[in-house]
């Protein structure tokens, strides 16, 4: 998927947009291609895509992406059972619900996940499909934000940026934990790179909202919906959050995202050595 | 006698309690369940009931009391911005306490009448407002299933307009946030903690089964009180 056809800087596009490449469990529906209400932007994408041959084509929607580790790889910090239910039932449910909704609405075809979320958010007045689309993206991002043998500390540039924006890594950890524990209801906690302010920040979002809607760049996240921790920790949120920080969070993934983000956010002048 | 009063007044004034004036802050405590934790099985498991009551509801009460203390403190100091800042914590935790207190009374074991359909004036009102009890149940279940995130589904009565309503609220917002004259008759907790251990993500099954232990008698009593036969 090339950046030019998307029309936006899809930084963390983790779910492939148009056709499902690698997931055998995805559903592809065959349908006659009928051009619907054309909107600027979508039309040129359709014309340039392979599918516009005027015969019944395969419509691919979004597929359920597997986490980058086996379902039992995060034991004992996140049980296999939780992964099976959280990924296999909740996440899969969101994907299937999204696909079903997209079947009805041709004009949304052809976006990357990032664009879809921004369009559906509609500047604060979200369409009904927003919830499912955002939750699919959120969970993809979340699985990749964790790794077996996670925790510990970030290094190099990311650590420097954290220390610059939060004072110290310990302070960041405290603030992140506090944000997670003071979230009312269902939601997520994010470490983001703010585009305008050019700094890292911790934000809390409710239900399915994610920082893409404000055009910020997520670096890592923590799912604070009860389904994320209830099977393993019951109502002991503090233990869950601490376990995530100490044993699950993938600073490798965060570092990769940070590097990519710096292609879009200028964090400072480069240090060019003087000859 | 006067001297004793003077003495007590002085102690109050110097003690921390004196800061609050002569009234003391009423704190809240966890109400007992009118039935055993396992009494609602198999509709709601004993493990869920115990966690829900002893951990979740208790946490709301603890945090509510804390927020109220801070509010009292801020009020007596005239700290307007803190007073405003505390409102969301009070709404959330206080709402949690209010809602769950109603919820426990909404449920009853089958052998004590749980699940028995309403008779009398509430039964009539349901038929008038919704057509039938089945339609009402379907409507509430649909609202519950469609609710994103955490919240409650309510059957309420508008005491001004004297008709029944089905409403949903988010997080721990009490029904009154949807209309100042709304009185809750029945509430269904659709936060995940209310059903997750037993039903996982199959919320519709939870919503279907909870009607088997619904305490319509409580709802009828509240309805009769708010809308007495005239």
Coordinates of C-alpha atoms in Angstrom, one line a residue:
Chain A
X1 CA 0.0 0.0 0.0
X2 CA 1.6 3.2 -1.1
X3 CA 1.4 6.5 0.7
X4 CA 0.4 8.4 -2.4
X5 CA -2.8 6.6 -2.9
X6 CA -3.9 7.1 0.7
X7 CA -3.6 10.8 0.7
X8 CA -2.6 10.9 4.3
X9 CA 0.4 9.9 6.3
X10 CA -0.5 6.5 7.5
X11 CA 2.1 6.1 10.1
X12 CA 0.9 3.2 12.1
X13 CA -1.2 1.4 9.6
X14 CA -1.1 -2.0 11.0
X15 CA -4.1 -3.6 9.4
X16 CA -3.8 -3.9 5.7
X17 CA -6.5 -1.8 4.1
X18 CA -7.9 -3.2 1.0
X19 CA -7.3 -6.9 0.5
X20 CA -6.5 -9.3 3.3
X21 CA -3.1 -10.7 2.5
X22 CA -2.2 -13.2 5.1
X23 CA -5.2 -14.2 7.2
X24 CA -7.0 -17.4 6.2
X25 CA -9.8 -16.8 8.5
X26 CA -11.0 -13.5 6.9
X27 CA -14.2 -13.4 5.0
X28 CA -14.1 -12.2 1.4
X29 CA -17.4 -11.5 -0.2
X30 CA -18.0 -11.6 -3.9
X31 CA -20.2 -9.0 -5.3
X32 CA -20.9 -7.1 -8.4
X33 CA -19.0 -3.8 -8.4
X34 CA -21.5 -1.0 -8.5
X35 CA -20.2 2.6 -8.4
X36 CA -22.1 4.4 -5.8
X37 CA -22.2 8.1 -4.7
X38 CA -18.8 9.4 -5.8
X39 CA -16.9 11.4 -3.3
X40 CA -13.8 13.4 -4.2
X41 CA -10.9 11.3 -3.3
X42 CA -12.5 8.0 -3.3
X43 CA -13.3 8.0 -7.0
X44 CA -9.7 8.4 -8.2
X45 CA -8.7 5.6 -5.9
X46 CA -11.3 3.3 -7.4
X47 CA -10.3 4.2 -11.0
X48 CA -6.7 3.4 -10.3
X49 CA -7.3 0.2 -8.4
X50 CA -7.3 -3.2 -10.1
X51 CA -10.9 -3.9 -9.2
X52 CA -12.5 -1.4 -11.6
X53 CA -13.0 -3.8 -14.6
X54 CA -16.7 -3.8 -14.7
X55 CA -17.2 -7.4 -13.7
X56 CA -18.2 -8.9 -10.4
X57 CA -15.1 -8.6 -8.3
X58 CA -14.0 -9.8 -4.9
X59 CA -14.5 -7.1 -2.2
X60 CA -11.9 -7.5 0.5
X61 CA -12.5 -5.8 3.7
X62 CA -10.5 -6.1 6.9
X63 CA -9.2 -9.3 8.4
X64 CA -8.3 -10.4 11.9
X65 CA -4.6 -9.9 12.3
X66 CA -2.9 -12.3 14.7
X67 CA -0.8 -11.0 17.5
X68 CA 2.9 -11.3 16.8
X69 CA 3.3 -14.1 19.4
X70 CA 1.5 -17.3 20.3
X71 CA -1.5 -16.9 22.5
X72 CA 0.2 -18.4 25.5
X73 CA 3.4 -16.4 25.1
X74 CA 2.4 -13.7 27.6
X75 CA 1.9 -16.2 30.4
X76 CA 1.8 -15.8 33.4
X77 CA 1.2 -12.0 33.0
X78 CA -1.7 -12.3 30.6
X79 CA -3.1 -15.8 30.4
X80 CA -3.8 -17.7 27.2
X81 CA -7.4 -17.8 28.2
X82 CA -7.5 -14.0 28.2
X83 CA -5.8 -13.9 24.8
X84 CA -8.2 -16.5 23.4
X85 CA -11.3 -14.6 24.5
X86 CA -10.0 -11.0 24.1
X87 CA -8.5 -11.6 20.7
X88 CA -10.5 -14.6 19.5
X89 CA -13.9 -13.3 20.5
X90 CA -13.8 -9.6 21.2
X91 CA -11.3 -8.5 18.5
X92 CA -12.7 -11.0 16.0
X93 CA -16.2 -9.8 16.8
X94 CA -15.2 -6.2 16.0
X95 CA -13.7 -7.2 12.7
X96 CA -16.8 -9.1 11.7
X97 CA -19.1 -6.4 12.8
X98 CA -17.1 -3.8 10.8
X99 CA -17.1 -5.9 7.7
X100 CA -20.8 -6.4 7.9
X101 CA -21.3 -2.7 8.2
X102 CA -18.9 -1.9 5.4
X103 CA -20.8 -4.2 3.1
X104 CA -23.7 -1.8 3.2
X105 CA -21.7 1.3 2.6
X106 CA -19.7 1.3 -0.6
X107 CA -18.3 4.8 -0.3
X108 CA -16.1 3.7 2.6
X109 CA -14.3 1.2 0.4
X110 CA -10.7 1.8 -0.4
X111 CA -9.4 3.5 2.8
X112 CA -6.6 2.5 5.0
X113 CA -7.7 1.8 8.5
X114 CA -6.2 5.1 9.7
X115 CA -8.2 7.1 7.1
X116 CA -11.3 5.1 7.8
X117 CA -11.1 6.0 11.5
X118 CA -10.6 9.7 10.9
X119 CA -13.5 9.8 8.4
X120 CA -15.9 7.9 10.6
X121 CA -15.0 10.0 13.6
X122 CA -16.5 12.9 11.8
X123 CA -14.9 15.5 14.1
X124 CA -16.6 14.3 17.2
X125 CA -19.9 13.2 15.8
X126 CA -19.0 9.6 14.9
X127 CA -20.9 7.4 12.5
X128 CA -22.1 4.1 13.9
X129 CA -19.2 2.2 12.1
X130 CA -16.6 4.2 14.0
X131 CA -16.7 2.1 17.2
X132 CA -16.0 -1.1 15.4
X133 CA -13.3 0.3 13.1
X134 CA -11.6 2.0 15.9
X135 CA -11.7 -1.0 18.2
X136 CA -10.2 -3.2 15.4
X137 CA -7.3 -0.7 15.0
X138 CA -6.9 -0.3 18.8
X139 CA -6.6 -4.0 19.4
X140 CA -4.1 -4.5 16.5
X141 CA -2.0 -1.7 18.0
X142 CA -2.4 -3.2 21.5
X143 CA -1.2 -6.7 20.7
X144 CA 1.8 -5.2 19.0
X145 CA 2.5 -3.0 22.0
X146 CA 3.2 -6.0 24.1
X147 CA 5.8 -8.8 23.8
X148 CA 6.9 -11.8 25.8
X149 CA 9.7 -10.6 28.1
X150 CA 8.4 -7.1 27.9
X151 CA 8.7 -4.4 30.5
X152 CA 12.1 -3.1 31.6
X153 CA 13.0 0.3 30.1
X154 CA 13.3 2.0 26.7
X155 CA 16.7 2.9 25.5
X156 CA 18.5 5.5 23.4
X157 CA 16.4 8.1 21.6
X158 CA 13.0 7.1 23.1
X159 CA 14.4 7.1 26.6
X160 CA 15.9 10.5 26.0
X161 CA 12.6 11.9 24.7
X162 CA 10.8 10.4 27.7
X163 CA 13.2 11.9 30.1
X164 CA 12.9 15.2 28.3
X165 CA 9.2 15.3 28.4
X166 CA 8.5 13.7 31.8
X167 CA 11.6 14.4 33.8
X168 CA 12.5 10.7 34.3
X169 CA 11.3 7.3 33.3
X170 CA 10.1 6.7 36.8
X171 CA 7.9 9.8 36.6
X172 CA 6.5 8.7 33.3
X173 CA 5.7 5.3 34.7
X174 CA 3.9 6.9 37.6
X175 CA 1.9 9.2 35.4
X176 CA 1.0 6.4 33.1
X177 CA -0.2 4.2 35.9
X178 CA -2.1 7.1 37.5
X179 CA -3.9 7.8 34.2
X180 CA -4.9 4.1 33.9
X181 CA -6.2 4.0 37.4
X182 CA -8.2 7.2 37.2
X183 CA -10.0 6.4 34.0
X184 CA -13.7 6.3 34.5
X185 CA -15.5 3.4 32.7
X186 CA -14.1 1.7 29.6
X187 CA -11.2 3.2 27.7
X188 CA -7.5 3.2 26.8
X189 CA -4.4 4.9 28.0
X190 CA -1.9 6.1 25.4
X191 CA 1.6 7.4 25.1
X192 CA 1.5 9.6 22.1
X193 CA 3.8 12.0 20.2
X194 CA 1.8 15.2 19.8
X195 CA 2.3 16.6 16.4
X196 CA 1.7 20.3 17.1
X197 CA 3.4 20.4 20.5
X198 CA 6.2 18.1 19.3
X199 CA 6.4 16.2 22.6
X200 CA 5.4 13.0 24.2
X201 CA 2.2 13.0 26.3
X202 CA 0.0 10.5 28.1
X203 CA -3.7 10.6 27.2
X204 CA -6.8 8.7 28.3
X205 CA -9.6 8.0 25.9
X206 CA -13.0 6.7 26.5
X207 CA -14.6 3.6 24.9
X208 CA -13.0 3.3 21.4
X209 CA -11.6 6.7 20.8
X210 CA -7.9 6.8 19.8
X211 CA -5.4 9.6 19.3
X212 CA -5.5 9.2 15.5
X213 CA -8.7 11.3 15.5
X214 CA -6.6 14.2 16.8
X215 CA -3.9 13.5 14.4
X216 CA -1.4 12.6 17.1
X217 CA 0.9 9.6 16.8
X218 CA 0.4 6.7 19.2
X219 CA 3.6 5.1 20.6
X220 CA 2.1 2.6 22.9
X221 CA -1.2 1.8 24.6
X222 CA -2.9 -0.1 27.4
X223 CA -6.5 -1.5 27.2
X224 CA -8.4 -0.5 30.3
X225 CA -11.7 -2.1 29.3
X226 CA -12.6 -4.6 31.9
X227 CA -12.5 -7.5 29.5
X228 CA -8.8 -6.9 29.1
X229 CA -8.0 -7.8 32.7
X230 CA -11.0 -9.3 34.4
X231 CA -10.3 -12.9 33.8
X232 CA -6.7 -12.6 35.1
X233 CA -6.9 -9.9 37.7
X234 CA -10.7 -9.5 38.6
X235 CA -11.1 -6.0 39.8
X236 CA -7.4 -5.5 40.8
X237 CA -6.7 -2.8 38.2
X238 CA -3.5 -1.7 39.9
X239 CA -1.9 -5.2 39.7
X240 CA -2.8 -5.4 36.0
X241 CA -1.3 -2.0 35.2
X242 CA 1.8 -2.7 37.1
X243 CA 2.2 -6.0 35.4
X244 CA 1.8 -4.4 32.0
X245 CA 4.5 -1.8 32.8
X246 CA 6.9 -4.3 34.3
X247 CA 6.5 -7.4 32.2
X248 CA 4.4 -6.8 29.0
X249 CA 5.0 -3.4 27.4
X250 CA 7.2 -3.7 24.3
X251 CA 9.6 -0.8 24.2
X252 CA 11.0 -2.3 21.0
X253 CA 7.7 -1.7 19.3
X254 CA 7.5 1.7 20.8
X255 CA 11.0 2.6 19.6
X256 CA 10.1 1.5 16.0
X257 CA 7.0 3.6 16.1
X258 CA 8.9 6.6 17.5
X259 CA 11.5 6.3 14.7
X260 CA 8.7 6.3 12.1
X261 CA 7.0 9.2 13.9
X262 CA 10.1 11.3 13.6
X263 CA 9.6 11.2 9.8
X264 CA 6.6 13.4 10.4
X265 CA 7.4 15.3 13.5
X266 CA 10.6 17.3 13.7
X267 CA 11.7 16.9 17.3
X268 CA 14.7 19.1 17.0
X269 CA 17.6 20.1 14.8
X270 CA 20.0 17.3 14.0
X271 CA 23.4 17.4 15.6
X272 CA 25.7 17.9 12.7
X273 CA 29.2 17.6 13.8
X274 CA 31.3 20.6 13.0
X275 CA 34.3 19.8 10.9
Chain B
X1 CA -24.4 23.4 81.6
X2 CA -23.4 26.5 79.8
X3 CA -19.8 26.0 80.7
X4 CA -19.9 22.5 79.4
X5 CA -21.3 23.7 76.1
X6 CA -18.6 26.3 75.9
X7 CA -16.0 23.7 76.5
X8 CA -17.4 21.3 73.9
X9 CA -17.7 24.2 71.4
X10 CA -14.1 25.1 71.9
X11 CA -12.9 21.6 71.4
X12 CA -14.9 21.3 68.3
X13 CA -13.5 24.5 67.0
X14 CA -9.9 23.4 67.5
X15 CA -10.4 19.8 66.5
X16 CA -10.4 18.9 62.8
X17 CA -14.1 18.3 63.1
X18 CA -14.5 21.9 64.0
X19 CA -13.5 22.9 60.5
X20 CA -16.6 21.3 59.2
X21 CA -18.9 23.4 61.4
X22 CA -21.2 21.7 63.7
X23 CA -22.5 19.1 61.3
X24 CA -20.5 16.1 60.7
X25 CA -20.1 14.5 57.3
X26 CA -22.3 11.5 56.7
X27 CA -20.4 8.7 55.2
X28 CA -21.8 5.8 53.4
X29 CA -21.3 2.1 53.9
X30 CA -21.9 -1.1 51.9
X31 CA -25.6 -2.2 52.2
X32 CA -26.1 -5.9 52.8
X33 CA -27.5 -8.1 50.1
X34 CA -31.0 -9.3 50.9
X35 CA -29.9 -12.8 49.7
X36 CA -26.9 -15.0 49.5
X37 CA -24.2 -14.6 46.9
X38 CA -25.2 -17.9 45.3
X39 CA -28.9 -17.3 45.5
X40 CA -29.2 -15.9 41.9
X41 CA -27.6 -18.9 40.2
X42 CA -27.6 -20.0 37.5
X43 CA -28.5 -16.6 36.0
X44 CA -25.7 -14.8 37.8
X45 CA -22.9 -16.8 39.4
X46 CA -22.0 -16.5 43.1
X47 CA -18.5 -15.5 42.2
X48 CA -19.7 -12.5 40.2
X49 CA -22.1 -11.5 42.9
X50 CA -19.5 -11.6 45.6
X51 CA -16.9 -9.6 43.6
X52 CA -19.5 -7.2 42.4
X53 CA -20.8 -6.5 45.9
X54 CA -17.7 -6.8 48.0
X55 CA -15.2 -5.3 45.7
X56 CA -16.7 -3.1 43.0
X57 CA -19.6 -1.6 45.0
X58 CA -17.3 -1.2 48.1
X59 CA -14.7 0.6 46.0
X60 CA -17.3 3.1 44.7
X61 CA -18.4 3.7 48.3
X62 CA -14.9 4.2 49.6
X63 CA -14.0 6.6 46.8
X64 CA -17.3 8.4 47.2
X65 CA -16.6 9.0 50.8
X66 CA -13.2 10.2 50.0
X67 CA -14.5 12.6 47.4
X68 CA -17.1 13.9 49.8
X69 CA -14.5 14.6 52.4
X70 CA -12.4 16.5 50.0
X71 CA -15.5 18.3 48.8
X72 CA -16.4 19.3 52.4
X73 CA -12.9 20.5 52.9
X74 CA -12.9 22.5 49.7
X75 CA -16.3 24.0 50.5
X76 CA -15.3 25.1 53.9
X77 CA -12.1 26.7 52.6
X78 CA -14.0 28.4 49.8
X79 CA -11.9 26.6 47.2
X80 CA -14.2 27.0 44.2
X81 CA -12.0 25.3 41.6
X82 CA -11.4 22.2 43.7
X83 CA -15.2 22.0 44.3
X84 CA -15.8 21.9 40.6
X85 CA -12.9 19.6 39.9
X86 CA -14.4 17.0 42.4
X87 CA -17.7 16.9 40.6
X88 CA -16.8 14.2 38.2
X89 CA -15.4 11.9 40.9
X90 CA -18.6 12.5 42.9
X91 CA -20.8 11.8 39.9
X92 CA -18.9 8.6 39.1
X93 CA -18.5 7.1 42.5
X94 CA -21.7 8.4 44.0
X95 CA -23.5 7.3 40.9
X96 CA -21.9 3.9 41.3
X97 CA -23.1 3.7 44.9
X98 CA -26.7 4.8 44.1
X99 CA -27.0 2.6 41.0
X100 CA -25.7 -0.6 42.7
X101 CA -27.8 0.0 45.8
X102 CA -30.9 -0.1 43.5
X103 CA -29.5 -3.0 41.5
X104 CA -29.3 -5.3 44.5
X105 CA -32.9 -4.6 45.3
X106 CA -33.9 -5.2 41.7
X107 CA -32.8 -8.8 41.9
X108 CA -34.3 -11.6 43.8
X109 CA -33.8 -15.4 44.0
X110 CA -36.4 -17.3 42.0
X111 CA -37.8 -18.9 45.1
X112 CA -38.5 -15.4 46.5
X113 CA -40.3 -14.2 43.4
X114 CA -37.5 -13.4 41.1
X115 CA -38.6 -13.4 37.5
X116 CA -42.3 -13.3 38.4
X117 CA -44.0 -10.9 36.0
X118 CA -45.5 -7.7 37.4
X119 CA -49.2 -7.5 38.2
X120 CA -51.3 -4.7 39.2
X121 CA -50.8 -1.1 38.1
X122 CA -47.2 -1.6 36.9
X123 CA -48.4 -4.5 34.7
X124 CA -51.1 -2.3 33.2
X125 CA -48.7 0.5 32.7
X126 CA -46.2 -1.7 30.8
X127 CA -48.9 -3.0 28.5
X128 CA -50.1 0.6 27.9
X129 CA -46.6 2.0 27.2
X130 CA -45.0 -0.9 25.4
X131 CA -47.7 -3.2 24.3
X132 CA -46.5 -6.2 26.3
X133 CA -44.0 -7.3 28.8
X134 CA -42.1 -9.2 26.1
X135 CA -41.8 -6.1 24.0
X136 CA -40.4 -4.2 27.0
X137 CA -37.9 -6.9 27.7
X138 CA -36.8 -7.0 24.0
X139 CA -36.4 -3.2 24.0
X140 CA -34.3 -3.2 27.1
X141 CA -32.1 -6.1 25.9
X142 CA -31.6 -4.3 22.5
X143 CA -30.5 -1.1 24.3
X144 CA -28.2 -3.1 26.6
X145 CA -26.6 -5.0 23.7
X146 CA -26.1 -1.8 21.7
X147 CA -24.5 0.1 24.6
X148 CA -20.8 0.7 23.8
X149 CA -18.4 0.5 26.7
X150 CA -19.8 0.7 30.3
X151 CA -23.2 1.7 31.4
X152 CA -26.7 0.8 32.6
X153 CA -30.1 0.2 31.0
X154 CA -33.1 1.5 32.9
X155 CA -36.8 1.1 33.1
X156 CA -38.0 4.3 34.7
X157 CA -41.1 6.3 35.3
X158 CA -41.5 9.9 34.6
X159 CA -43.3 11.1 37.7
X160 CA -44.4 14.3 36.0
X161 CA -45.8 12.8 32.8
X162 CA -46.7 9.6 34.5
X163 CA -45.4 7.3 31.8
X164 CA -42.7 4.6 31.6
X165 CA -39.4 5.1 29.8
X166 CA -36.5 2.9 28.8
X167 CA -33.2 4.7 28.9
X168 CA -29.6 3.9 29.0
X169 CA -26.9 5.8 30.8
X170 CA -23.1 5.7 30.4
X171 CA -20.5 4.8 33.0
X172 CA -22.2 5.3 36.4
X173 CA -24.5 8.1 35.5
X174 CA -27.8 7.7 37.4
X175 CA -31.1 7.7 35.5
X176 CA -31.8 11.2 36.7
X177 CA -29.1 12.5 34.4
X178 CA -31.4 11.7 31.5
X179 CA -34.4 13.7 33.0
X180 CA -34.9 15.3 36.3
X181 CA -38.3 13.7 36.9
X182 CA -37.2 10.2 36.0
X183 CA -37.4 7.6 38.8
X184 CA -35.6 4.2 38.3
X185 CA -37.8 1.1 38.6
X186 CA -35.3 -1.4 37.3
X187 CA -31.7 -1.1 36.3
X188 CA -29.5 -3.6 34.5
X189 CA -25.7 -3.2 35.0
X190 CA -24.1 -3.8 31.6
X191 CA -20.5 -3.0 32.8
X192 CA -18.4 -6.0 31.8
X193 CA -17.7 -6.8 35.5
X194 CA -21.4 -7.6 35.9
X195 CA -21.3 -10.6 33.6
X196 CA -17.8 -11.2 32.2
X197 CA -16.7 -14.2 34.3
X198 CA -19.7 -16.1 33.4
X199 CA -20.8 -14.9 30.0
X200 CA -17.5 -13.6 28.6
X201 CA -18.4 -11.4 25.7
X202 CA -21.8 -12.9 25.1
X203 CA -23.7 -9.9 26.6
X204 CA -27.1 -10.9 25.0
X205 CA -27.1 -14.2 27.0
X206 CA -26.6 -12.3 30.3
X207 CA -29.4 -9.9 29.3
X208 CA -31.7 -12.8 28.5
X209 CA -31.0 -14.6 31.7
X210 CA -31.1 -11.7 34.1
X211 CA -34.9 -11.5 33.7
X212 CA -35.2 -14.8 35.4
X213 CA -34.1 -13.2 38.7
X214 CA -35.7 -9.7 38.2
X215 CA -37.5 -8.5 41.2
X216 CA -40.7 -7.0 39.8
X217 CA -42.2 -6.6 43.2
X218 CA -39.6 -3.9 44.0
X219 CA -40.4 -2.1 40.7
X220 CA -44.1 -2.3 41.4
X221 CA -43.7 -0.9 44.9
X222 CA -41.7 2.1 43.6
X223 CA -44.2 2.6 40.8
X224 CA -47.2 2.6 43.1
X225 CA -45.5 5.1 45.3
X226 CA -44.6 7.5 42.5
X227 CA -47.9 7.0 40.6
X228 CA -50.5 6.2 43.1
X229 CA -53.9 5.2 41.9
X230 CA -55.9 8.4 41.9

